[in-house]
mmCIF file of C-alpha atoms and ligand atoms in Angstrom:
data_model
loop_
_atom_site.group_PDB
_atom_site.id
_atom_site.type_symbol
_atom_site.label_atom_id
_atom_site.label_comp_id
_atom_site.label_asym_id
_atom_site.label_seq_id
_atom_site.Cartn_x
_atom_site.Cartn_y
_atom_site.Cartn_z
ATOM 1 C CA UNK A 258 0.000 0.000 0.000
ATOM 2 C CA UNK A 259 1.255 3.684 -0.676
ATOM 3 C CA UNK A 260 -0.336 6.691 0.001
ATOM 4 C CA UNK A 261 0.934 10.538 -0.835
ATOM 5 C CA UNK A 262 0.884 13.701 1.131
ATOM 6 C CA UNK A 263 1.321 17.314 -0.389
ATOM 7 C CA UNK A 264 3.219 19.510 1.761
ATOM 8 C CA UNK A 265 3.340 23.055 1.765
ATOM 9 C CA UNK A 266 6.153 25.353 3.064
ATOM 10 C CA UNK A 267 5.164 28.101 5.079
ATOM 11 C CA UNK A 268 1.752 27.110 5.924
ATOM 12 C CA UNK A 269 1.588 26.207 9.270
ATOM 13 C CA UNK A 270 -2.182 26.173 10.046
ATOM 14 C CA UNK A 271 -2.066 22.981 8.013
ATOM 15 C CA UNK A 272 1.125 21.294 9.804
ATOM 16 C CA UNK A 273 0.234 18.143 11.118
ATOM 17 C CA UNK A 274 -2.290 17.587 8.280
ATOM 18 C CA UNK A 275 -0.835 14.701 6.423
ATOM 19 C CA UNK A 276 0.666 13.150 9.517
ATOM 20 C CA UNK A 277 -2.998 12.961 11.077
ATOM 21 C CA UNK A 278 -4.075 10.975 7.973
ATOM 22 C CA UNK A 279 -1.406 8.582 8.474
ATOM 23 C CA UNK A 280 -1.991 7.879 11.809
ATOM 24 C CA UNK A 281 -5.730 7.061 11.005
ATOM 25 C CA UNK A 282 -4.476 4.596 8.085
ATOM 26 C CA UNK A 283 -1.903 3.137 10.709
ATOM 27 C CA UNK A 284 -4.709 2.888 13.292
ATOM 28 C CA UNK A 285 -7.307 0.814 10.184
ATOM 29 C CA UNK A 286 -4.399 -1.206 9.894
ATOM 30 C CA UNK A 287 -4.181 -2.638 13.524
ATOM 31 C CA UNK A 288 -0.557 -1.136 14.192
ATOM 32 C CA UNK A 289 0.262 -0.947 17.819
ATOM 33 C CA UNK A 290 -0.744 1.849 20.358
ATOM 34 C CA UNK A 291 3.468 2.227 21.051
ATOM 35 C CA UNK A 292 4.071 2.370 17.753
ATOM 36 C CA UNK A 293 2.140 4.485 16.434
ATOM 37 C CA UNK A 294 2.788 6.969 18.934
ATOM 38 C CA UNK A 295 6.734 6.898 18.085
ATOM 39 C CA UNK A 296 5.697 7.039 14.135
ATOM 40 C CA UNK A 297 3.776 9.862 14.624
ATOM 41 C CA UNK A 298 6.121 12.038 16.442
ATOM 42 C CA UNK A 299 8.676 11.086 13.636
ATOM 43 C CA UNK A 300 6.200 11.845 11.269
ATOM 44 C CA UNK A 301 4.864 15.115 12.695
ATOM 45 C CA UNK A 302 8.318 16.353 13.294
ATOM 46 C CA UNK A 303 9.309 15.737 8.905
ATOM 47 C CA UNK A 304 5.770 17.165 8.299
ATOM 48 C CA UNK A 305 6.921 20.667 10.094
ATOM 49 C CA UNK A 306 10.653 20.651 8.691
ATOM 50 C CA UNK A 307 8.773 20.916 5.182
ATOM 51 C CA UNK A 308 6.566 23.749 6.582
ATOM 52 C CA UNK A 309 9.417 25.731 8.604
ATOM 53 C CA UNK A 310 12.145 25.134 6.102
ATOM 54 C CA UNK A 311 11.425 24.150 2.773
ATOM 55 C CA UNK A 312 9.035 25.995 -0.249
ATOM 56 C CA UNK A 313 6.854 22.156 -0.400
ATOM 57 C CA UNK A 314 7.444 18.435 -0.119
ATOM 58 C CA UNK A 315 5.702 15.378 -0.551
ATOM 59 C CA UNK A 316 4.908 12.641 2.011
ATOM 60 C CA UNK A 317 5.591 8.626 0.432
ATOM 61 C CA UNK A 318 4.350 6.243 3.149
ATOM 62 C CA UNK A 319 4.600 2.623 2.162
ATOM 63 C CA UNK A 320 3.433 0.030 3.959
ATOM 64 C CA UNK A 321 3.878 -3.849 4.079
ATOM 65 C CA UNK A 322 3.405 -6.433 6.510
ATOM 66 C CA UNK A 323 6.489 -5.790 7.933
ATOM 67 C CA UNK A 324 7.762 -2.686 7.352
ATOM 68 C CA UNK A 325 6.401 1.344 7.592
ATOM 69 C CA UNK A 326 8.594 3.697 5.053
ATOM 70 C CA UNK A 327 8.613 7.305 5.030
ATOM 71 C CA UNK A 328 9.992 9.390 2.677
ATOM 72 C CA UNK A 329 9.412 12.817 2.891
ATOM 73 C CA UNK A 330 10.667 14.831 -0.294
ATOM 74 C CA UNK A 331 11.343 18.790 -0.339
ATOM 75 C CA UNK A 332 11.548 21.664 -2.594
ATOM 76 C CA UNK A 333 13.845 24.090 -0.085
ATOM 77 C CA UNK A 334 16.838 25.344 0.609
ATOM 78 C CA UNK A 335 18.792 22.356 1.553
ATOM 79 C CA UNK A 336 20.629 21.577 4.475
ATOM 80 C CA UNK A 337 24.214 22.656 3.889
ATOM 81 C CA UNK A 338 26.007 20.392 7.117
ATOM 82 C CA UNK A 339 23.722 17.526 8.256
ATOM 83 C CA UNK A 340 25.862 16.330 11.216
ATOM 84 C CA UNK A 341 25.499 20.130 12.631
ATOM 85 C CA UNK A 342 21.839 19.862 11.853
ATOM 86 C CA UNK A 343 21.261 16.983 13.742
ATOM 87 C CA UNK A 344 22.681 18.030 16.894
ATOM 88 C CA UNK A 345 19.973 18.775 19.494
ATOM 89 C CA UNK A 346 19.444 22.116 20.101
ATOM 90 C CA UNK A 347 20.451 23.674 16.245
ATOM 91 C CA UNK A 348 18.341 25.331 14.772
ATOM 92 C CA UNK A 349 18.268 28.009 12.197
ATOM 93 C CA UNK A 350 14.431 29.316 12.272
ATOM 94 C CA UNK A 351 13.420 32.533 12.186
ATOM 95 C CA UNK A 352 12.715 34.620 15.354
ATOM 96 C CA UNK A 353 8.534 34.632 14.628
ATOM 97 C CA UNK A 354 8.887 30.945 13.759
ATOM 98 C CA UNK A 355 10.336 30.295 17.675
ATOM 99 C CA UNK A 356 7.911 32.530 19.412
ATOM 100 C CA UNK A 357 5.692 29.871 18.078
ATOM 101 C CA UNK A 358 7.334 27.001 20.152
ATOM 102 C CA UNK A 359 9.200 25.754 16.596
ATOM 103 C CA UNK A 360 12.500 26.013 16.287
ATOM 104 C CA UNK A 361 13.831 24.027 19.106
ATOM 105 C CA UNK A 362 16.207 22.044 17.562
ATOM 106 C CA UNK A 363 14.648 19.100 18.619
ATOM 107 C CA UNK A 364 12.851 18.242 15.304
ATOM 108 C CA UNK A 365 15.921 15.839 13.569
ATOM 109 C CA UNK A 366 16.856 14.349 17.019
ATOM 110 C CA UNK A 367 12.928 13.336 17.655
ATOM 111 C CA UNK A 368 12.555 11.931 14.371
ATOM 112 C CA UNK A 369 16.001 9.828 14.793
ATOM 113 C CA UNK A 370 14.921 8.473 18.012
ATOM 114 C CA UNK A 371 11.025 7.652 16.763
ATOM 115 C CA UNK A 372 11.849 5.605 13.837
ATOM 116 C CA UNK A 373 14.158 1.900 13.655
ATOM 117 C CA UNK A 374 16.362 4.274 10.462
ATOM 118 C CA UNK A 375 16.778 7.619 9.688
ATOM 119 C CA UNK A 376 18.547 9.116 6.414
ATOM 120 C CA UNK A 377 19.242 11.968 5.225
ATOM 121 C CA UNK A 378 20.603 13.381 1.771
ATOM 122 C CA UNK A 379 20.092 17.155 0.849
ATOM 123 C CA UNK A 380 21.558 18.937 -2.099
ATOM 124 C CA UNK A 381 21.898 22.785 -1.020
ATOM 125 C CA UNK A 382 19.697 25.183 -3.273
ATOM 126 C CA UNK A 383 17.891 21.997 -4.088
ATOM 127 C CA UNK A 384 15.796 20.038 -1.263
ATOM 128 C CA UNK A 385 15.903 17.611 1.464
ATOM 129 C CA UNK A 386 14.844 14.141 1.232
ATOM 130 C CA UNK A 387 14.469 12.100 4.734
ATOM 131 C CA UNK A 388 13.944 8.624 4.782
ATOM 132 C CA UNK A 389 12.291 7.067 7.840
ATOM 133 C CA UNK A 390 11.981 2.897 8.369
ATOM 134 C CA UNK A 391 10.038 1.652 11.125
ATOM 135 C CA UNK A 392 9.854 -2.331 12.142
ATOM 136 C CA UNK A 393 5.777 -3.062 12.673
ATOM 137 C CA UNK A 394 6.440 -6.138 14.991
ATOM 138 C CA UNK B 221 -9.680 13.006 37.577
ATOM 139 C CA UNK B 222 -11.818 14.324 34.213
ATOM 140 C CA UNK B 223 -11.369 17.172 32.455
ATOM 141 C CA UNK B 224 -14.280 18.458 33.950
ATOM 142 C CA UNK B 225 -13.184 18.012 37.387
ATOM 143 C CA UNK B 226 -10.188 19.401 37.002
ATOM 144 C CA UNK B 227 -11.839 22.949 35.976
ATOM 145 C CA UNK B 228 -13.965 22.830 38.853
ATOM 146 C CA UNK B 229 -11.402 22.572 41.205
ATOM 147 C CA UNK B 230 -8.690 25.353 40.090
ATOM 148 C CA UNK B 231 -11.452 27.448 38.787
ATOM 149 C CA UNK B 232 -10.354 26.996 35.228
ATOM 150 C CA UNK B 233 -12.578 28.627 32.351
ATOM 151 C CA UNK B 234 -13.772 26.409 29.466
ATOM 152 C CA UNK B 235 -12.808 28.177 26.163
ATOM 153 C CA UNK B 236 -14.163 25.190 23.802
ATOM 154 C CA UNK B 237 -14.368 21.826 23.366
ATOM 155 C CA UNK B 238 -16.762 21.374 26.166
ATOM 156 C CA UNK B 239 -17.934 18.320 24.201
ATOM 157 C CA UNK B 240 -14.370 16.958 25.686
ATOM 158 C CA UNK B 241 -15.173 17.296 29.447
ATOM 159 C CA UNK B 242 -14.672 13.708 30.357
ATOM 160 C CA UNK B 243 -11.892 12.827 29.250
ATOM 161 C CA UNK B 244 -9.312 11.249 31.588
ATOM 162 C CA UNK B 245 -6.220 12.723 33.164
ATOM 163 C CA UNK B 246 -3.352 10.678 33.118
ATOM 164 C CA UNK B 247 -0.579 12.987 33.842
ATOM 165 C CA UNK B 248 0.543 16.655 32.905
ATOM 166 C CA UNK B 249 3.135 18.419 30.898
ATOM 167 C CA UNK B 250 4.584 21.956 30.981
ATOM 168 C CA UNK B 251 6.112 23.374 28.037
ATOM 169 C CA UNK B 252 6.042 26.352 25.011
ATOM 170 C CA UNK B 253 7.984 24.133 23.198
ATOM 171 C CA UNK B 254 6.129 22.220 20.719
ATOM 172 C CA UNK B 255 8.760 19.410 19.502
ATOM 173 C CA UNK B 256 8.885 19.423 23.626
ATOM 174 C CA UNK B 257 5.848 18.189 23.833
ATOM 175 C CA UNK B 258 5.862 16.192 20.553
ATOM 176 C CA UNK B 259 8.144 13.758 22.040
ATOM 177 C CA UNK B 260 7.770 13.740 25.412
ATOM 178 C CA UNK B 261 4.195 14.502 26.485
ATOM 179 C CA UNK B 262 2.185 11.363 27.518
ATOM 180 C CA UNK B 263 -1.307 10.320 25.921
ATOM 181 C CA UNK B 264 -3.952 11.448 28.657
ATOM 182 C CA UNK B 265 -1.862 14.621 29.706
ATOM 183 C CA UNK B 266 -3.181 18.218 30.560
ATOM 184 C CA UNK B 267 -0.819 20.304 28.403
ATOM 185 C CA UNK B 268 -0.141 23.807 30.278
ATOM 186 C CA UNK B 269 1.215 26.234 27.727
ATOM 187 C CA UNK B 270 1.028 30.153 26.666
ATOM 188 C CA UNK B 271 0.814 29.092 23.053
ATOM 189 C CA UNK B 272 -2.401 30.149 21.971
ATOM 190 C CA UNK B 273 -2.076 29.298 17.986
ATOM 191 C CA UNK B 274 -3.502 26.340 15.740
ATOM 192 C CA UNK B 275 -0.903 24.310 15.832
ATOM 193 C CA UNK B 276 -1.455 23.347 19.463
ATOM 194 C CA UNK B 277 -4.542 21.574 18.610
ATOM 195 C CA UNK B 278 -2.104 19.437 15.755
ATOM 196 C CA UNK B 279 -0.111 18.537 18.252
ATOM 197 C CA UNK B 280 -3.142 17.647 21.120
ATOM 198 C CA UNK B 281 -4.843 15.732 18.396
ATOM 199 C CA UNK B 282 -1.929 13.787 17.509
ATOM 200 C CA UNK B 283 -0.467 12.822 20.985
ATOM 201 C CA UNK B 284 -4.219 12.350 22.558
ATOM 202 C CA UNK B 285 -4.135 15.021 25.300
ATOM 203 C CA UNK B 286 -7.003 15.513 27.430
ATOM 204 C CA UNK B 287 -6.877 19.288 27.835
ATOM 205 C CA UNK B 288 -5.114 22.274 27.199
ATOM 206 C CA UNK B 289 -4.497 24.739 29.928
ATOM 207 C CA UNK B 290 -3.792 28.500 28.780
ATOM 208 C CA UNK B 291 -1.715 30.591 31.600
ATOM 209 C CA UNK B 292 -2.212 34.255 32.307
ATOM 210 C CA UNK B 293 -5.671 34.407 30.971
ATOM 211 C CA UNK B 294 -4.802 33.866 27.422
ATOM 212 C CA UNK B 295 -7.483 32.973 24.773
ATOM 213 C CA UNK B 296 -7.376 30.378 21.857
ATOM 214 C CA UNK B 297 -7.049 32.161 18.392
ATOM 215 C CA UNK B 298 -10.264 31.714 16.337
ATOM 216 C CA UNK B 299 -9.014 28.552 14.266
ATOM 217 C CA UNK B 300 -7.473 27.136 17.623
ATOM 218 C CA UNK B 301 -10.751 27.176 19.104
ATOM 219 C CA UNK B 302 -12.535 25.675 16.065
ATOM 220 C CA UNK B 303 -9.995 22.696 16.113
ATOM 221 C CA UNK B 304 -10.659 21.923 19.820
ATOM 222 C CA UNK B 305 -14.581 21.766 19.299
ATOM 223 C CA UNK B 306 -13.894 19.596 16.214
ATOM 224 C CA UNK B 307 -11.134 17.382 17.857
ATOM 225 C CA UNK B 308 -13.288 17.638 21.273
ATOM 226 C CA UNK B 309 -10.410 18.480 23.262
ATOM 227 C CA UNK B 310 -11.100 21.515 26.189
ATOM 228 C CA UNK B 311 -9.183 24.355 26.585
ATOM 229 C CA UNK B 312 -9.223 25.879 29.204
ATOM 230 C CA UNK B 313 -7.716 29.023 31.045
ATOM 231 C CA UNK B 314 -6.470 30.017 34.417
ATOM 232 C CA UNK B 315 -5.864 33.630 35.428
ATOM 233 C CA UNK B 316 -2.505 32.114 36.885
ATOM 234 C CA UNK B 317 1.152 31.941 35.769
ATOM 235 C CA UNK B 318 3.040 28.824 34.430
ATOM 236 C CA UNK B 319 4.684 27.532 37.591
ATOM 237 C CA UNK B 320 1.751 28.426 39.973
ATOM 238 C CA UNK B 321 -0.966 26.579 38.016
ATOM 239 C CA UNK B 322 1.508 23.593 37.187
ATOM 240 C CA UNK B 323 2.096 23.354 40.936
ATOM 241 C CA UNK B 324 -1.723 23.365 41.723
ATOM 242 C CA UNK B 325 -2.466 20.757 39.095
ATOM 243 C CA UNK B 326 0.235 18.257 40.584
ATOM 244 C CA UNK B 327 -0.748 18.568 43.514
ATOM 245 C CA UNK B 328 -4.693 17.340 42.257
ATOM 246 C CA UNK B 329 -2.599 14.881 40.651
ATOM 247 C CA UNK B 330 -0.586 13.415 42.923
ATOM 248 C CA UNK B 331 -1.916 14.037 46.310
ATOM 249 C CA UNK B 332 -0.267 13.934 49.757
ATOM 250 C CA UNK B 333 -0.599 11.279 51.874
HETATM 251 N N1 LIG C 565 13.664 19.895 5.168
HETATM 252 C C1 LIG C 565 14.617 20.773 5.503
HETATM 253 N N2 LIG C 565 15.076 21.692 4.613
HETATM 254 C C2 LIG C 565 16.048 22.559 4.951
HETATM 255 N N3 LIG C 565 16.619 22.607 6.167
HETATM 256 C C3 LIG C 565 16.209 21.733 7.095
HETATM 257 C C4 LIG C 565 15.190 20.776 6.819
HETATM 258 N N4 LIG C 565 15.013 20.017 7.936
HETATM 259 C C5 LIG C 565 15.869 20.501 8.844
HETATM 260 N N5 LIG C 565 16.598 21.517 8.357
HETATM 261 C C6 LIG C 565 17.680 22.252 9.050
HETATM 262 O O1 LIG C 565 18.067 21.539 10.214
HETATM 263 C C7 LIG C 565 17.858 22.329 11.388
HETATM 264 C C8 LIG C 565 17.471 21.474 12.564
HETATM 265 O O2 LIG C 565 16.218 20.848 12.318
HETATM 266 P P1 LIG C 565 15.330 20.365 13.561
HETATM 267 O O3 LIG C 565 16.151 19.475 14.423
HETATM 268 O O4 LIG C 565 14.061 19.834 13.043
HETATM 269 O O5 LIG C 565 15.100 21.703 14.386
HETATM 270 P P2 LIG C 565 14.154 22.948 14.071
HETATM 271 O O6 LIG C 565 13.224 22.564 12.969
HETATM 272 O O7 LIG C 565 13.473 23.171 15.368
HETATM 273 O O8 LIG C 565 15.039 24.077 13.676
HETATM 274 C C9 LIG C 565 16.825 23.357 10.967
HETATM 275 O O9 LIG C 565 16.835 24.520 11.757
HETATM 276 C C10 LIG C 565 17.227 23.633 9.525
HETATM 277 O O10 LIG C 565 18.350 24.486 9.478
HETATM 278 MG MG1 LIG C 566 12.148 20.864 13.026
#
């Protein structure tokens, strides 16, 4: 099964859209209660690097009896040093973006400890695409 | 404790999502930060925060909260509230600052012997 998600940069009265819809198919689909909560923080936290960072993306879930992949696929600016973006606490949103309560730093780090694989690849001036695996049993 | 309880007992005011009143307490969690309480709020919590925008009601919807708490008297924006009436999650609002009301809510929580 495979299901798509627009995303769109900058619009965040709609963050959290697309993960809410996976977490109802996940939910249909008899995944567990523990799981699903880690997926969906993973999945949440992708969903609002698209909206925060990037100009729009696309959420790829694929699902099979053993296996839940997410790839998330932006439009943006790219991130130009990955290690440094991964550390807890970096972050380069804008001021109005923290007074919101984004821009903790804690998006990359939630999503790496949420999901069984996390990777990463990002061409600068080009996008971002993360790839998240997550074991079902 | 419900919901409901809860705002009798500190004097909270219902904002919306009355239709939510019910719902269980299983804990709390104090924070503005929303990846904060992305990953480490618990399903069943009362979520004290100043945020007042949309995206709180993502995040309650997603994580199962039982309420929202607003400090200082601060009001839901117009979009927040008409997610919490959809999602039937309260919030609710207390005249009182972060640390006092968190203190007052633990202590419903997790009483003295
Ligand atoms: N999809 C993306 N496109 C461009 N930059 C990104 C993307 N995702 C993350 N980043 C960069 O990595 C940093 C850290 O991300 P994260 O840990 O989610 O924290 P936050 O989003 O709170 O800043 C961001 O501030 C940004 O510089
Ligand atoms: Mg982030």
């Amino acid at each position: 099964m495979e299901f798509n998600y627009n995303l769109e940069g900058g619009n965040f009265s709609r963050a959290g859209a697309a993960s809410s819809e996976v977490k109802k198919l996940l939910k249909q689909l008899n995944v567990s209660p523990a799981l699903i909560k880690r997926i969906v923080i993973a999945l949440y936290e992708a969903e609002v690097n698209v909206v925060a960072h990037a100009y729009e993306g696309v959420m790829n879930v694929v699902f099979d009896n053993q296996t839940i992949r997410v790839k998330i696929t932006d439009k943006g600016p790219g991130i130009p040093d990955i290690g440094l973006a991964m550390q807890e606490g970096y972050s380069t949103a804008s001021p109005k973006v923290r007074e919101m309560g984004f821009g903790a730093g804690m998006g990359l780090p939630n999503m790496k400890k949420n999901c069984d694989s996390l990777s990463i690849e990002s061409q600068v001036g080009v996008g971002t695409t993360v790839t998240m695996i997550t074991h079902l049993q | 404790m419900t919901v409901k309880e809860l705002s009798e007992k500190l004097n909270l005011s219902i904002c919306c999502g009355a239709a939510g009143l019910d719902r269980e307490i299983r804990g709390g969690y104090t924070s503005d930060l929303l990846s904060d309480v992305m990953g480490n709020a618990q399903e069943g919590a009362v979520w004290v925060t100043l945020q007042t925008h949309k995206n709180i009601m993502a995040i309650a919807s997603l994580k199962e909260l039982a309420a929202i708490v607003l400090v200082k008297g601060l009001q839901p924006e117009e979009d927040t509230a008409a997610e919490s009436e959809n999602e039937e999650i309260p919030i609710l609002s207390t005249t009182l600052e972060t640390f006092d009301i968190t203190g007052q809510i633990y202590q419903l929580l997790h009483p003295l012997p």
